Coordinates of C-alpha atoms and ligand atoms in Angstrom, one line a residue:
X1 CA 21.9 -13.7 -9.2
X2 CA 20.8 -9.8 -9.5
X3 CA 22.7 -6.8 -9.3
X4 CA 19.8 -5.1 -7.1
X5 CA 20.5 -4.2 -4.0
X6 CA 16.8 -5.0 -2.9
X7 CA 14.1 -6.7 -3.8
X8 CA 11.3 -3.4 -3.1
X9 CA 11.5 0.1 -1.7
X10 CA 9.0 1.9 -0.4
X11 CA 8.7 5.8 0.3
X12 CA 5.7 7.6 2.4
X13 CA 4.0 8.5 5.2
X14 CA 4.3 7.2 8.4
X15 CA 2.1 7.2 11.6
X16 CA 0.9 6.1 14.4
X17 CA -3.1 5.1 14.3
X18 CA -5.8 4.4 17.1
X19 CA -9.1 2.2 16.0
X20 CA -12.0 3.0 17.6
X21 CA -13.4 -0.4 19.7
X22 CA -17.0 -0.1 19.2
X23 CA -18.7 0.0 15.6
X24 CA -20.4 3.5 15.4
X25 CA -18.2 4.9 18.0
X26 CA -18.1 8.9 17.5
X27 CA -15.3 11.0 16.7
X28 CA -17.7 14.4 18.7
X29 CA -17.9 12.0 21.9
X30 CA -15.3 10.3 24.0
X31 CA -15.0 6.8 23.2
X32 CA -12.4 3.9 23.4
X33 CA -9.5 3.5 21.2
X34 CA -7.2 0.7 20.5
X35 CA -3.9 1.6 19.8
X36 CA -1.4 3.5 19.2
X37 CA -0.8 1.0 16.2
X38 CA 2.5 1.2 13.6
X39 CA 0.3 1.9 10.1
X40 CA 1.0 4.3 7.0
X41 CA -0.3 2.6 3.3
X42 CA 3.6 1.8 2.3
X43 CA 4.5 0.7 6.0
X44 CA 1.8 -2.3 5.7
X45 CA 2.8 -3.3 1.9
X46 CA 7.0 -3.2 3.4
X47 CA 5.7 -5.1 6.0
X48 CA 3.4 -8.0 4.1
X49 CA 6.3 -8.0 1.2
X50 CA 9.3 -8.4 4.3
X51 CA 7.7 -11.0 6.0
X52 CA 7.7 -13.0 2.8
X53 CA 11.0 -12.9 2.6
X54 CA 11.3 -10.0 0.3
X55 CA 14.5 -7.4 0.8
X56 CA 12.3 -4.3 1.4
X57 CA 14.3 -0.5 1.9
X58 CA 12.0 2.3 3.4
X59 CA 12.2 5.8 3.5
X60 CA 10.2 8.0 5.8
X61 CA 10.1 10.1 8.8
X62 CA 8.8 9.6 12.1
X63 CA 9.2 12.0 15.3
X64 CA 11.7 11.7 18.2
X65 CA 9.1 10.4 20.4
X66 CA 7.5 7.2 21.4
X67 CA 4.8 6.6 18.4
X68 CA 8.7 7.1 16.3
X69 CA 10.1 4.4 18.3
X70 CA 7.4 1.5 18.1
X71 CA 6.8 2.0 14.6
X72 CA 10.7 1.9 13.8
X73 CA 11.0 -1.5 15.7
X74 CA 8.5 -2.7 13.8
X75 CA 9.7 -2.2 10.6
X76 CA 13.3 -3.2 12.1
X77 CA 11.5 -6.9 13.7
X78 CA 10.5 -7.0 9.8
X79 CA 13.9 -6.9 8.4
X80 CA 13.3 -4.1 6.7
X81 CA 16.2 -1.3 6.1
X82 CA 15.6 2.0 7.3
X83 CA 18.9 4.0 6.9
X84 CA 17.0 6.2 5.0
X85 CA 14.1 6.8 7.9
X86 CA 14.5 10.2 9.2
X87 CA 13.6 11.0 12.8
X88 CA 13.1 14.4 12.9
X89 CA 13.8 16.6 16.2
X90 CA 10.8 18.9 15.8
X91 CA 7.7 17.4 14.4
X92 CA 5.7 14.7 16.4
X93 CA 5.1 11.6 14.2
X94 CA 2.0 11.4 12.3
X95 CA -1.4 10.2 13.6
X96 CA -4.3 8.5 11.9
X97 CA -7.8 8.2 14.2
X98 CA -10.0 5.8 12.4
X99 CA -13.7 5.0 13.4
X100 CA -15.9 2.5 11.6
X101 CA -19.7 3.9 10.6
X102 CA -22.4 0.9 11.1
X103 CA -22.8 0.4 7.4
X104 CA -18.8 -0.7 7.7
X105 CA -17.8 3.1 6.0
X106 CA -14.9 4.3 7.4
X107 CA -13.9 7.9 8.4
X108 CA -10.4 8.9 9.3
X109 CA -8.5 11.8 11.4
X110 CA -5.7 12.4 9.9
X111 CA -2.4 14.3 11.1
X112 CA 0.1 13.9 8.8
X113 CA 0.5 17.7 6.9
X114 CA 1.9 18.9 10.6
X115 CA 3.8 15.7 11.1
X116 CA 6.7 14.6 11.0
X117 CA 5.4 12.4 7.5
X118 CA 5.7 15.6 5.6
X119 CA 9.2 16.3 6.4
X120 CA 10.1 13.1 4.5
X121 CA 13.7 13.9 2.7
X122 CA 16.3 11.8 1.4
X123 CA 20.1 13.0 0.7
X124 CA 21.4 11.8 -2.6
X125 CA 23.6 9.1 -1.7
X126 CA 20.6 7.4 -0.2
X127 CA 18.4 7.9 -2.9
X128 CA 21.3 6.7 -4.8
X129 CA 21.1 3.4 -3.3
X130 CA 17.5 3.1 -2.3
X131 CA 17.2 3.2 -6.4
X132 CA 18.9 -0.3 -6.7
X133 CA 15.6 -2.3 -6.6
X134 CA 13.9 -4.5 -8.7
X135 CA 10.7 -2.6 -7.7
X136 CA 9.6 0.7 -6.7
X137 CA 6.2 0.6 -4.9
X138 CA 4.0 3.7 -4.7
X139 CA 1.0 4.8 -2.7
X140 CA -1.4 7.4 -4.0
X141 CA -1.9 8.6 -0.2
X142 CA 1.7 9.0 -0.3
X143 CA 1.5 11.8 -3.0
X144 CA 0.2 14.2 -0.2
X145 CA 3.0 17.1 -0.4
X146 CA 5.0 19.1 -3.1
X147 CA 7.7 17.4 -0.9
X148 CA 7.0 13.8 -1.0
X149 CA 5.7 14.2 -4.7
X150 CA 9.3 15.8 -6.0
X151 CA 11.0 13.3 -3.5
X152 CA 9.2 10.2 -5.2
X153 CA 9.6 11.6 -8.9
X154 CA 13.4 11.7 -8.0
X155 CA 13.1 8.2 -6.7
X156 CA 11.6 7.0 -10.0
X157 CA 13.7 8.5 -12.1
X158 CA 16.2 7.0 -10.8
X159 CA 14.7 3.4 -10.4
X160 CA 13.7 3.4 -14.4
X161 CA 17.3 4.2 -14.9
X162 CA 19.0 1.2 -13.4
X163 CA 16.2 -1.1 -14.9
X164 CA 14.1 -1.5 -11.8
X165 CA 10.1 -1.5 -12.5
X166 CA 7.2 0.9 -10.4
X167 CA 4.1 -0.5 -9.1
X168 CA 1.2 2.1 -8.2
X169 CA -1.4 1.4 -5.7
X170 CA -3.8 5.3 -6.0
X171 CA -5.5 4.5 -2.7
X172 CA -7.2 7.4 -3.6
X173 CA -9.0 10.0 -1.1
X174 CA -11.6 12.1 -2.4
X175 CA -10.1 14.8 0.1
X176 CA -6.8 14.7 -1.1
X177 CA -7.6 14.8 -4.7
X178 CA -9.0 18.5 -4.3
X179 CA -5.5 19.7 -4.9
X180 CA -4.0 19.8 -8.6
X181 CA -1.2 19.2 -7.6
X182 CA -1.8 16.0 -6.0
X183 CA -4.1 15.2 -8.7
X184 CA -1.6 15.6 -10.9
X185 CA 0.7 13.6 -9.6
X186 CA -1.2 10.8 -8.9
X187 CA -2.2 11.4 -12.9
X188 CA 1.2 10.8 -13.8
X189 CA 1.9 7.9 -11.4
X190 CA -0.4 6.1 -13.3
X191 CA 1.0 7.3 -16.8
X192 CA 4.3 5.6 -15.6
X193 CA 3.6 2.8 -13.8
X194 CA 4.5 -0.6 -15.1
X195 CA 1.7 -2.5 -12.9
X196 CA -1.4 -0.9 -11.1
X197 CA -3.1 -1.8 -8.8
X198 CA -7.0 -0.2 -8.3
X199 CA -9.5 -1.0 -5.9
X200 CA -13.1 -0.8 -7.6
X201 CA -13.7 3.0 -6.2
X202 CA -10.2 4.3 -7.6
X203 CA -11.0 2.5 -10.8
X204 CA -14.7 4.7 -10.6
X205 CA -12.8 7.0 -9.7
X206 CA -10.7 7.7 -12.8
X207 CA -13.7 6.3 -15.2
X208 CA -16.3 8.1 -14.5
X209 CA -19.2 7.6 -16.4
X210 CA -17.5 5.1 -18.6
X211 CA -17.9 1.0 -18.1
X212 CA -15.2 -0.3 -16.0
X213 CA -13.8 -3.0 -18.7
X214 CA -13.4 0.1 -21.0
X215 CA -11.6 1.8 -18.2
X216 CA -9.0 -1.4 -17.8
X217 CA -8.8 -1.5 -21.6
X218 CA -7.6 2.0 -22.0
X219 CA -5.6 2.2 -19.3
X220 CA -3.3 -1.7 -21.1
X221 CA -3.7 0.2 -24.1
X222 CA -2.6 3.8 -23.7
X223 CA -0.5 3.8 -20.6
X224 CA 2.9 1.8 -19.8
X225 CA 1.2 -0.4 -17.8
X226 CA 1.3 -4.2 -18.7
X227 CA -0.6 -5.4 -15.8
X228 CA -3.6 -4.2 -14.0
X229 CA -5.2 -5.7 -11.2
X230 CA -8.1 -4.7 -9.5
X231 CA -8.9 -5.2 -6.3
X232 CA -13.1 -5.9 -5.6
X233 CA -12.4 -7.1 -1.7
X234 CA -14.5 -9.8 -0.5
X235 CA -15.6 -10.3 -4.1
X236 CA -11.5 -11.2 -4.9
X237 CA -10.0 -9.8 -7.3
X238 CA -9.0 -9.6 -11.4
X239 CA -6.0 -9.4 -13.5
X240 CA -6.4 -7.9 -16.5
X241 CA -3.4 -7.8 -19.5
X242 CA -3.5 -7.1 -23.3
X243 CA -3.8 -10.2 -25.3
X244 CA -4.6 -12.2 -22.2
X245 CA -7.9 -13.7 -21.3
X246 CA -8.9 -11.4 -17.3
X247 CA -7.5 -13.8 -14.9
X248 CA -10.2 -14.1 -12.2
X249 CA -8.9 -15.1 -8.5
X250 CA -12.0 -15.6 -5.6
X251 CA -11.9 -14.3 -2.0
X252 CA -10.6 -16.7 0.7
X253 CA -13.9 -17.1 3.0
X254 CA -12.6 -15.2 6.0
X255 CA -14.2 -13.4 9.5
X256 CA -13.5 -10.1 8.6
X257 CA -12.7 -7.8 11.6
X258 CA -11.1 -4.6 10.5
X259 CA -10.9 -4.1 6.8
X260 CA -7.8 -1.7 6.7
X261 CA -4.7 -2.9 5.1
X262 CA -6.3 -5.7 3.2
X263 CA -5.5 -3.7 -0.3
X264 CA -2.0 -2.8 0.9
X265 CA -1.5 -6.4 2.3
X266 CA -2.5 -7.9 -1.4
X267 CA 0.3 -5.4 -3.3
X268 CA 2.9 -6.5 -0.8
X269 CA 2.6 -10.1 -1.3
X270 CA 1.6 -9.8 -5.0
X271 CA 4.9 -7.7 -5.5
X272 CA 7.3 -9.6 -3.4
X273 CA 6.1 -13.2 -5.4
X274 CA 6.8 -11.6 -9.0
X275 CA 10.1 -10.0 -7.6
X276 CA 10.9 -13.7 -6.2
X277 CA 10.2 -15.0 -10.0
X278 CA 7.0 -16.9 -8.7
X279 CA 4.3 -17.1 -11.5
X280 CA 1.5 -14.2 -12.1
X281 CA -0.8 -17.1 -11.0
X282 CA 0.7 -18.3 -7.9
X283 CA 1.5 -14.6 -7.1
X284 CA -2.4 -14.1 -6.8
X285 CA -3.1 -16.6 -5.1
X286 CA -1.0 -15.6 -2.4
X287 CA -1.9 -12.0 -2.7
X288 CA -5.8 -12.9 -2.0
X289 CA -4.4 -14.9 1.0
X290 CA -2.4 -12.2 2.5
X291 CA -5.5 -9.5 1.8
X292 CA -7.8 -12.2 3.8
X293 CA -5.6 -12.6 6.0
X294 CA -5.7 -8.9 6.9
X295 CA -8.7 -8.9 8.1
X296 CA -8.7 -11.3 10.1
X297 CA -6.8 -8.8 12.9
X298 CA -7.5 -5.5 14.4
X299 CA -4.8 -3.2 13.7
X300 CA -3.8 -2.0 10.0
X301 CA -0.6 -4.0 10.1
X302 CA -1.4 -6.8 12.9
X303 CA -2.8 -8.7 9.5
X304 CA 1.0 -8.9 8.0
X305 CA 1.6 -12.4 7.5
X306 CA 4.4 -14.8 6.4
X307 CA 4.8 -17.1 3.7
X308 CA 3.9 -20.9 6.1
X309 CA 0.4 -18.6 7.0
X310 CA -0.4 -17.8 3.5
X311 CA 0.6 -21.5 2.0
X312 CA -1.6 -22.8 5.1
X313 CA -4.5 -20.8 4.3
X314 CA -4.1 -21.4 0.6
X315 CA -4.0 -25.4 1.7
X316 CA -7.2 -25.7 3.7
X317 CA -8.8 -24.6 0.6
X318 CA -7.8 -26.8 -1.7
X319 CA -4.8 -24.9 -3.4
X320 CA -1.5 -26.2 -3.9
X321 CA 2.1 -25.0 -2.5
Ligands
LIG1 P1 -7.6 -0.7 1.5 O1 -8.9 -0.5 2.3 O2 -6.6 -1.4 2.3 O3 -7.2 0.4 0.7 P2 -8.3 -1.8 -1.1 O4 -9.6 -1.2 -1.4 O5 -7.1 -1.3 -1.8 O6 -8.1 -1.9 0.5 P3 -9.6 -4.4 -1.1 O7 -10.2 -4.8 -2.4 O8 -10.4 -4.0 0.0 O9 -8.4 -3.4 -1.4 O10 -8.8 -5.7 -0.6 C1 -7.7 -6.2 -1.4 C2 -7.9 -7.7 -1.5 O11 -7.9 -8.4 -0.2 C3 -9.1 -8.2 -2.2 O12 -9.0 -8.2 -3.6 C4 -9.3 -9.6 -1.6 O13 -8.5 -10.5 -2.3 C5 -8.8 -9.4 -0.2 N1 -9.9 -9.1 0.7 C6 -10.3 -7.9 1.1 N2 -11.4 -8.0 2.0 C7 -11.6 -9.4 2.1 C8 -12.6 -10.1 2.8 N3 -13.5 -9.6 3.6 N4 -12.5 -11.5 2.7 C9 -11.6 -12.1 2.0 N5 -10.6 -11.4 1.2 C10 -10.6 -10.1 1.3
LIG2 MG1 -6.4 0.5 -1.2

């Protein structure tokens, strides 16, 4: 039916994170940790968008060490392809430490710059045939290194040129966006992109002053973009196009227990239903299921869910298959 090789690649960092177990546990005092768990922004969309079915490519780098080997046979259980995952002899794999404040904030250690994530590189051939996808998705926290940035560019380049589309998710972190470079980048990510997908803070983020419906108009009118959706987490989430009424889609009611991956979880299922030719309606609906579904599980990828989960949690409230 199509000439692409795959359904969605995905490029960036991966790691291996820990989650603190008690709300307003300490990074400055010892404490208990859960973990280590397989996470990375681009490892939990493969991994929602794969176990939906989707044919998903990755291409990272992990260490040649333990944290490497579970997060590899994860991604391998998933049916993912990782040809193009490097293991790299002399870096450890990344690490995330992630504690939860009391008012729900989240702070984050981060090793990734020293890590094996940074040494991310793909040889031609691969990026050759990682570029025969019907989408290209990209995470702002990906966007980290002159490295990853020129490797992505490369990628996109490519992808555009055989008729595949980009979908950007910023995920943007204040601390990162401190470089120009990165800035940049994640500038011209969103320049490019043919569907974004901003949380409320990345949308603030890039507004500033200005009203957020200005913001989304703006952004239809003057970028490439021709669809926008914005994620507002347990308040749902919008779709916004030109000439199209904003397409509203509620929260599922859900026990949230860890938040992280709930955005990541939404673009893989939103992405993997509109590269299986679903509607952009029934692709929401789905996407809000797989984002509550996230956070129903400790873990930033233990949320990943498959298509009977989603249809059943779309079911016991009221929606259709
Ligand atoms: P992340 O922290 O992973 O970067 P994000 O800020 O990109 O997340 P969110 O808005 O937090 O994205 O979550 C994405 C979507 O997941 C929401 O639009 C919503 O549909 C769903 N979701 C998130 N949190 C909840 C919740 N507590 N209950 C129900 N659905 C939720
Ligand atoms: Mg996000």
């Amino acid at each position: 039916m199509s000439d692409f090789a795959f359904d969605i690649v995905t490029a960036g960092e991966l790691l291996a994170e820990f989650v603190a177990e008690r709300s307003g546990q300490r990074f400055d005092a010892p404490g208990r940790f859960q973990g280590p768990f397989p996470s990375g922004a681009p490892a939990i969309f493969a991994s929602q968008a794969a176990r939906m079915g989707a044919r998903v490519a990755y291409a990272g780098c992990v260490g040649s060490d333990g944290f490497g080997d579970l997060i590899l046979e994860r991604l391998n259980a998933d049916g993912i392809d990782t040809t193009a995952v490097r293991r790299d002899a002399e870096f450890p794999t990344g690490t995330a430490f992630v504690r939860y404040r009391a008012d729900g904030e989240r702070d984050f250690i981060f090793n990734l710059a020293h890590s094996a994530a940074a040494r991310l590189d793909v040889d031609d051939a691969q990026l050759e045939r990682l570029a025969g996808c019907r989408y290209l998705h990209v995470m702002g926290s990906s966007l980290s290194s002159s490295a990853t940035i020129a490797l992505i560019d490369r990628l996109a380049a490519r992808v555009r040129a055989r008729g595949g589309q980009i979908s950007f998710d910023p995920n943007i972190r204040a601390e990162l966006m401190a470089d120009p470079a990165v800035r940049a980048a994640v500038l011209a990510r969103i320049d490019d992109c043919d569907i974004f997908l901003p949380s409320e803070a990345d949308l603030a983020w890039l507004g500033g002053d200005e009203p957020e419906a200005e913001t989304v108009e703006r952004l239809l009118i003057e970028k490439r973009m021709s669809l926008l959706v914005l994620k507002r987490a347990a308040r749902g989430s919008e779709a916004f196009m030109l000439d199209h009424a904003p397409r509203r889609v509620a929260a599922y009611p859900v026990d949230e227990r860890d938040p992280t991956g709930a955005g990541d979880c939404f673009g893989g299922a939103l992405i993997a239903a509109l590269a299986a030719g679903k509607s952009l309606e029934r692709a929401l609906a789905l996407a809000s299921a797989a984002g509550a579904h996230a956070v129903t599980r400790v873990g930033p990828m233990e949320g990943c869910s498959d298509r009977a989960t989603l249809d059943a949690l779309i079911a016991s409230h009221g929606g259709s298959r």
